[in-house]
Amino acid sequence: SDDREPRTRSTLTDLVGELGGILERAQKELEELETVIQIADHLLEMLQPHAPGKIRIVWWRKQKTNELTPVFVQLTVGKGGRWYLKAVATKNVHKLVRRTKGFEVNHAQIYRTVVLAKELLRRRGKLLGLIRQHMQAINNTFQSDAMRAIFAELREIYAAYSASISHSVARSQS
């Protein structure tokens, strides 16, 4: 049984190392996605006139988690002439790209930028979701009652086996 322990440790070390490598790649991918999302927003800023209907990507905090997340917004003029940003659904944001009043000049580029940015936001959300899902699964495995019950039963089997071996050794020596 002593020869199995080092292999188990080395397997665990390999898995932990591999997991660390995967998380490092995920972090780099996330950073790259967020940089390209910022570039897409910069393009949207440059391509569109400062007018109602202008679409941007801003980083707002989610109320539940307080984490910064990219959100499509549209520049709107409210009562009294106050300008404000209104969050718009990512799913249909491409339908909000204006074609008139200064937007027609770069309409094709604006539309394509919005479509590509939608894909970037989707990929970012998917990557974060996968990371959270796997972290939760690992945490649940460690903390599950079923795992604790299995460990307890294995300890009982080991204790019973150890007791029977001790009893056999004592009988053979007498």
PDB file of C-alpha atoms in Angstrom:
ATOM      1  CA  SER A   1       0.000   0.000   0.000  1.00  0.00           C
ATOM      2  CA  ASP A   2       2.969   2.374   0.503  1.00  0.00           C
ATOM      3  CA  ASP A   3       3.773   2.266  -3.224  1.00  0.00           C
ATOM      4  CA  ARG A   4       0.275   3.634  -4.063  1.00  0.00           C
ATOM      5  CA  GLU A   5       0.510   6.747  -1.923  1.00  0.00           C
ATOM      6  CA  PRO A   6       3.213   8.546  -3.973  1.00  0.00           C
ATOM      7  CA  ARG A   7       1.300   7.867  -7.216  1.00  0.00           C
ATOM      8  CA  THR A   8      -1.867   9.292  -5.668  1.00  0.00           C
ATOM      9  CA  ARG A   9       0.015  12.362  -4.513  1.00  0.00           C
ATOM     10  CA  SER A  10       1.681  12.805  -7.882  1.00  0.00           C
ATOM     11  CA  THR A  11      -1.681  12.379  -9.653  1.00  0.00           C
ATOM     12  CA  LEU A  12      -3.222  14.951  -7.349  1.00  0.00           C
ATOM     13  CA  THR A  13      -0.268  17.282  -7.894  1.00  0.00           C
ATOM     14  CA  ASP A  14      -0.626  16.824 -11.663  1.00  0.00           C
ATOM     15  CA  LEU A  15      -4.363  17.543 -11.505  1.00  0.00           C
ATOM     16  CA  VAL A  16      -3.896  20.609  -9.320  1.00  0.00           C
ATOM     17  CA  GLY A  17      -1.191  21.843 -11.696  1.00  0.00           C
ATOM     18  CA  GLU A  18      -3.414  21.214 -14.693  1.00  0.00           C
ATOM     19  CA  LEU A  19      -6.333  22.982 -13.010  1.00  0.00           C
ATOM     20  CA  GLY A  20      -4.068  25.923 -12.230  1.00  0.00           C
ATOM     21  CA  GLY A  21      -3.014  26.032 -15.877  1.00  0.00           C
ATOM     22  CA  ILE A  22      -6.627  25.947 -17.046  1.00  0.00           C
ATOM     23  CA  LEU A  23      -7.581  28.748 -14.658  1.00  0.00           C
ATOM     24  CA  GLU A  24      -4.588  30.789 -15.819  1.00  0.00           C
ATOM     25  CA  ARG A  25      -5.660  30.340 -19.467  1.00  0.00           C
ATOM     26  CA  ALA A  26      -9.241  31.248 -18.534  1.00  0.00           C
ATOM     27  CA  GLN A  27      -8.019  34.415 -16.799  1.00  0.00           C
ATOM     28  CA  LYS A  28      -5.971  35.419 -19.856  1.00  0.00           C
ATOM     29  CA  GLU A  29      -8.944  34.725 -22.134  1.00  0.00           C
ATOM     30  CA  LEU A  30     -11.199  36.802 -19.887  1.00  0.00           C
ATOM     31  CA  GLU A  31      -8.713  39.687 -19.833  1.00  0.00           C
ATOM     32  CA  GLU A  32      -8.418  39.527 -23.622  1.00  0.00           C
ATOM     33  CA  LEU A  33     -12.199  39.472 -24.041  1.00  0.00           C
ATOM     34  CA  GLU A  34     -12.581  42.477 -21.765  1.00  0.00           C
ATOM     35  CA  THR A  35      -9.888  44.398 -23.664  1.00  0.00           C
ATOM     36  CA  VAL A  36     -11.589  43.693 -26.994  1.00  0.00           C
ATOM     37  CA  ILE A  37     -14.970  44.704 -25.498  1.00  0.00           C
ATOM     38  CA  GLN A  38     -13.386  48.048 -24.553  1.00  0.00           C
ATOM     39  CA  ILE A  39     -12.042  48.398 -28.103  1.00  0.00           C
ATOM     40  CA  ALA A  40     -15.533  47.686 -29.492  1.00  0.00           C
ATOM     41  CA  ASP A  41     -16.970  50.394 -27.221  1.00  0.00           C
ATOM     42  CA  HIS A  42     -14.273  52.822 -28.379  1.00  0.00           C
ATOM     43  CA  LEU A  43     -15.224  52.082 -32.001  1.00  0.00           C
ATOM     44  CA  LEU A  44     -18.898  52.666 -31.183  1.00  0.00           C
ATOM     45  CA  GLU A  45     -17.948  55.986 -29.580  1.00  0.00           C
ATOM     46  CA  MET A  46     -16.013  57.092 -32.680  1.00  0.00           C
ATOM     47  CA  LEU A  47     -18.438  55.819 -35.336  1.00  0.00           C
ATOM     48  CA  GLN A  48     -21.602  57.420 -33.959  1.00  0.00           C
ATOM     49  CA  PRO A  49     -22.576  61.044 -33.502  1.00  0.00           C
ATOM     50  CA  HIS A  50     -23.369  62.333 -30.022  1.00  0.00           C
ATOM     51  CA  ALA A  51     -27.107  62.027 -30.515  1.00  0.00           C
ATOM     52  CA  PRO A  52     -30.075  60.175 -29.067  1.00  0.00           C
ATOM     53  CA  GLY A  53     -29.867  56.498 -30.028  1.00  0.00           C
ATOM     54  CA  LYS A  54     -26.099  56.238 -29.753  1.00  0.00           C
ATOM     55  CA  ILE A  55     -25.156  52.762 -28.513  1.00  0.00           C
ATOM     56  CA  ARG A  56     -22.263  52.196 -26.127  1.00  0.00           C
ATOM     57  CA  ILE A  57     -20.936  49.478 -23.824  1.00  0.00           C
ATOM     58  CA  VAL A  58     -20.463  50.547 -20.212  1.00  0.00           C
ATOM     59  CA  TRP A  59     -19.300  48.634 -17.149  1.00  0.00           C
ATOM     60  CA  TRP A  60     -21.970  48.671 -14.464  1.00  0.00           C
ATOM     61  CA  ARG A  61     -22.100  46.877 -11.136  1.00  0.00           C
ATOM     62  CA  LYS A  62     -24.646  44.115 -10.733  1.00  0.00           C
ATOM     63  CA  GLN A  63     -26.836  44.723  -7.707  1.00  0.00           C
ATOM     64  CA  LYS A  64     -26.765  41.136  -6.420  1.00  0.00           C
ATOM     65  CA  THR A  65     -23.055  40.407  -6.799  1.00  0.00           C
ATOM     66  CA  ASN A  66     -21.570  43.920  -6.987  1.00  0.00           C
ATOM     67  CA  GLU A  67     -19.351  42.722  -9.852  1.00  0.00           C
ATOM     68  CA  LEU A  68     -18.602  44.925 -12.849  1.00  0.00           C
ATOM     69  CA  THR A  69     -20.207  43.665 -16.020  1.00  0.00           C
ATOM     70  CA  PRO A  70     -20.386  45.088 -19.543  1.00  0.00           C
ATOM     71  CA  VAL A  71     -23.849  46.317 -20.548  1.00  0.00           C
ATOM     72  CA  PHE A  72     -25.165  47.777 -23.781  1.00  0.00           C
ATOM     73  CA  VAL A  73     -26.676  51.220 -23.248  1.00  0.00           C
ATOM     74  CA  GLN A  74     -28.371  53.737 -25.468  1.00  0.00           C
ATOM     75  CA  LEU A  75     -28.013  57.497 -25.152  1.00  0.00           C
ATOM     76  CA  THR A  76     -31.423  59.000 -24.488  1.00  0.00           C
ATOM     77  CA  VAL A  77     -32.784  62.463 -23.865  1.00  0.00           C
ATOM     78  CA  GLY A  78     -35.330  62.660 -21.079  1.00  0.00           C
ATOM     79  CA  LYS A  79     -37.742  65.312 -19.945  1.00  0.00           C
ATOM     80  CA  GLY A  80     -36.147  68.681 -19.499  1.00  0.00           C
ATOM     81  CA  GLY A  81     -33.437  67.833 -22.020  1.00  0.00           C
ATOM     82  CA  ARG A  82     -31.352  65.736 -19.615  1.00  0.00           C
ATOM     83  CA  TRP A  83     -29.144  63.138 -21.282  1.00  0.00           C
ATOM     84  CA  TYR A  84     -28.890  59.696 -19.731  1.00  0.00           C
ATOM     85  CA  LEU A  85     -27.843  56.154 -20.566  1.00  0.00           C
ATOM     86  CA  LYS A  86     -30.549  53.514 -20.691  1.00  0.00           C
ATOM     87  CA  ALA A  87     -29.590  49.835 -20.473  1.00  0.00           C
ATOM     88  CA  VAL A  88     -30.811  47.843 -23.464  1.00  0.00           C
ATOM     89  CA  ALA A  89     -31.187  44.100 -23.913  1.00  0.00           C
ATOM     90  CA  THR A  90     -28.160  42.489 -25.507  1.00  0.00           C
ATOM     91  CA  LYS A  91     -30.364  40.085 -27.463  1.00  0.00           C
ATOM     92  CA  ASN A  92     -31.942  42.784 -29.643  1.00  0.00           C
ATOM     93  CA  VAL A  93     -29.400  45.613 -29.432  1.00  0.00           C
ATOM     94  CA  HIS A  94     -28.495  45.205 -33.114  1.00  0.00           C
ATOM     95  CA  LYS A  95     -32.078  46.213 -33.995  1.00  0.00           C
ATOM     96  CA  LEU A  96     -31.549  49.569 -32.259  1.00  0.00           C
ATOM     97  CA  VAL A  97     -28.726  50.713 -34.548  1.00  0.00           C
ATOM     98  CA  ARG A  98     -29.983  53.945 -36.111  1.00  0.00           C
ATOM     99  CA  ARG A  99     -29.907  54.685 -39.835  1.00  0.00           C
ATOM    100  CA  THR A 100     -30.722  58.395 -39.834  1.00  0.00           C
ATOM    101  CA  LYS A 101     -29.633  61.773 -38.429  1.00  0.00           C
ATOM    102  CA  GLY A 102     -25.893  61.281 -38.749  1.00  0.00           C
ATOM    103  CA  PHE A 103     -25.862  57.522 -38.102  1.00  0.00           C
ATOM    104  CA  GLU A 104     -26.336  56.609 -41.797  1.00  0.00           C
ATOM    105  CA  VAL A 105     -22.724  57.481 -42.702  1.00  0.00           C
ATOM    106  CA  ASN A 106     -21.242  54.597 -40.680  1.00  0.00           C
ATOM    107  CA  HIS A 107     -24.342  52.432 -40.304  1.00  0.00           C
ATOM    108  CA  ALA A 108     -22.744  49.238 -41.705  1.00  0.00           C
ATOM    109  CA  GLN A 109     -19.676  49.562 -39.440  1.00  0.00           C
ATOM    110  CA  ILE A 110     -21.800  50.428 -36.393  1.00  0.00           C
ATOM    111  CA  TYR A 111     -24.103  47.471 -37.019  1.00  0.00           C
ATOM    112  CA  ARG A 112     -21.198  45.043 -37.498  1.00  0.00           C
ATOM    113  CA  THR A 113     -19.423  46.357 -34.383  1.00  0.00           C
ATOM    114  CA  VAL A 114     -22.596  45.850 -32.314  1.00  0.00           C
ATOM    115  CA  VAL A 115     -23.031  42.289 -33.655  1.00  0.00           C
ATOM    116  CA  LEU A 116     -19.395  41.428 -32.871  1.00  0.00           C
ATOM    117  CA  ALA A 117     -19.632  43.047 -29.425  1.00  0.00           C
ATOM    118  CA  LYS A 118     -22.743  40.953 -28.687  1.00  0.00           C
ATOM    119  CA  GLU A 119     -20.676  37.847 -29.408  1.00  0.00           C
ATOM    120  CA  LEU A 120     -17.879  39.078 -27.127  1.00  0.00           C
ATOM    121  CA  LEU A 121     -20.331  39.671 -24.262  1.00  0.00           C
ATOM    122  CA  ARG A 122     -21.871  36.238 -24.861  1.00  0.00           C
ATOM    123  CA  ARG A 123     -18.455  34.554 -24.764  1.00  0.00           C
ATOM    124  CA  ARG A 124     -17.465  36.460 -21.624  1.00  0.00           C
ATOM    125  CA  GLY A 125     -20.673  35.399 -19.895  1.00  0.00           C
ATOM    126  CA  LYS A 126     -20.222  31.791 -20.983  1.00  0.00           C
ATOM    127  CA  LEU A 127     -16.617  31.681 -19.766  1.00  0.00           C
ATOM    128  CA  LEU A 128     -17.516  33.183 -16.386  1.00  0.00           C
ATOM    129  CA  GLY A 129     -20.483  30.815 -16.098  1.00  0.00           C
ATOM    130  CA  LEU A 130     -18.314  27.762 -16.766  1.00  0.00           C
ATOM    131  CA  ILE A 131     -15.713  28.875 -14.229  1.00  0.00           C
ATOM    132  CA  ARG A 132     -18.393  29.467 -11.590  1.00  0.00           C
ATOM    133  CA  GLN A 133     -20.129  26.179 -12.389  1.00  0.00           C
ATOM    134  CA  HIS A 134     -16.931  24.144 -12.003  1.00  0.00           C
ATOM    135  CA  MET A 135     -15.894  25.976  -8.842  1.00  0.00           C
ATOM    136  CA  GLN A 136     -19.328  25.290  -7.349  1.00  0.00           C
ATOM    137  CA  ALA A 137     -19.177  21.629  -8.364  1.00  0.00           C
ATOM    138  CA  ILE A 138     -15.765  21.219  -6.736  1.00  0.00           C
ATOM    139  CA  ASN A 139     -16.933  23.011  -3.580  1.00  0.00           C
ATOM    140  CA  ASN A 140     -20.087  20.899  -3.442  1.00  0.00           C
ATOM    141  CA  THR A 141     -18.045  17.716  -3.784  1.00  0.00           C
ATOM    142  CA  PHE A 142     -15.830  18.675  -0.865  1.00  0.00           C
ATOM    143  CA  GLN A 143     -18.720  19.765   1.296  1.00  0.00           C
ATOM    144  CA  SER A 144     -21.309  17.112   0.502  1.00  0.00           C
ATOM    145  CA  ASP A 145     -22.855  14.936   3.200  1.00  0.00           C
ATOM    146  CA  ALA A 146     -22.501  11.967   0.847  1.00  0.00           C
ATOM    147  CA  MET A 147     -18.714  12.407   0.732  1.00  0.00           C
ATOM    148  CA  ARG A 148     -18.531  12.734   4.512  1.00  0.00           C
ATOM    149  CA  ALA A 149     -20.614   9.544   4.860  1.00  0.00           C
ATOM    150  CA  ILE A 150     -18.305   7.682   2.465  1.00  0.00           C
ATOM    151  CA  PHE A 151     -15.224   8.827   4.392  1.00  0.00           C
ATOM    152  CA  ALA A 152     -16.841   7.806   7.703  1.00  0.00           C
ATOM    153  CA  GLU A 153     -17.727   4.346   6.354  1.00  0.00           C
ATOM    154  CA  LEU A 154     -14.223   3.850   4.954  1.00  0.00           C
ATOM    155  CA  ARG A 155     -12.753   4.825   8.338  1.00  0.00           C
ATOM    156  CA  GLU A 156     -15.018   2.225  10.023  1.00  0.00           C
ATOM    157  CA  ILE A 157     -13.930  -0.470   7.546  1.00  0.00           C
ATOM    158  CA  TYR A 158     -10.284   0.428   8.112  1.00  0.00           C
ATOM    159  CA  ALA A 159     -10.720   0.398  11.898  1.00  0.00           C
ATOM    160  CA  ALA A 160     -12.444  -3.012  11.767  1.00  0.00           C
ATOM    161  CA  TYR A 161      -9.751  -4.389   9.461  1.00  0.00           C
ATOM    162  CA  SER A 162      -6.962  -3.008  11.669  1.00  0.00           C
ATOM    163  CA  ALA A 163      -8.602  -4.535  14.749  1.00  0.00           C
ATOM    164  CA  SER A 164      -8.909  -7.945  13.061  1.00  0.00           C
ATOM    165  CA  ILE A 165      -5.252  -7.846  11.970  1.00  0.00           C
ATOM    166  CA  SER A 166      -4.161  -6.901  15.492  1.00  0.00           C
ATOM    167  CA  HIS A 167      -6.299  -9.724  16.884  1.00  0.00           C
ATOM    168  CA  SER A 168      -4.798 -12.233  14.373  1.00  0.00           C
ATOM    169  CA  VAL A 169      -1.233 -11.134  15.178  1.00  0.00           C
ATOM    170  CA  ALA A 170      -1.909 -11.422  18.930  1.00  0.00           C
ATOM    171  CA  ARG A 171      -3.325 -14.966  18.481  1.00  0.00           C
ATOM    172  CA  SER A 172      -0.385 -16.089  16.362  1.00  0.00           C
ATOM    173  CA  GLN A 173       2.120 -14.856  18.933  1.00  0.00           C
ATOM    174  CA  SER A 174       0.487 -16.710  21.783  1.00  0.00           C
TER     175      SER A 174
END
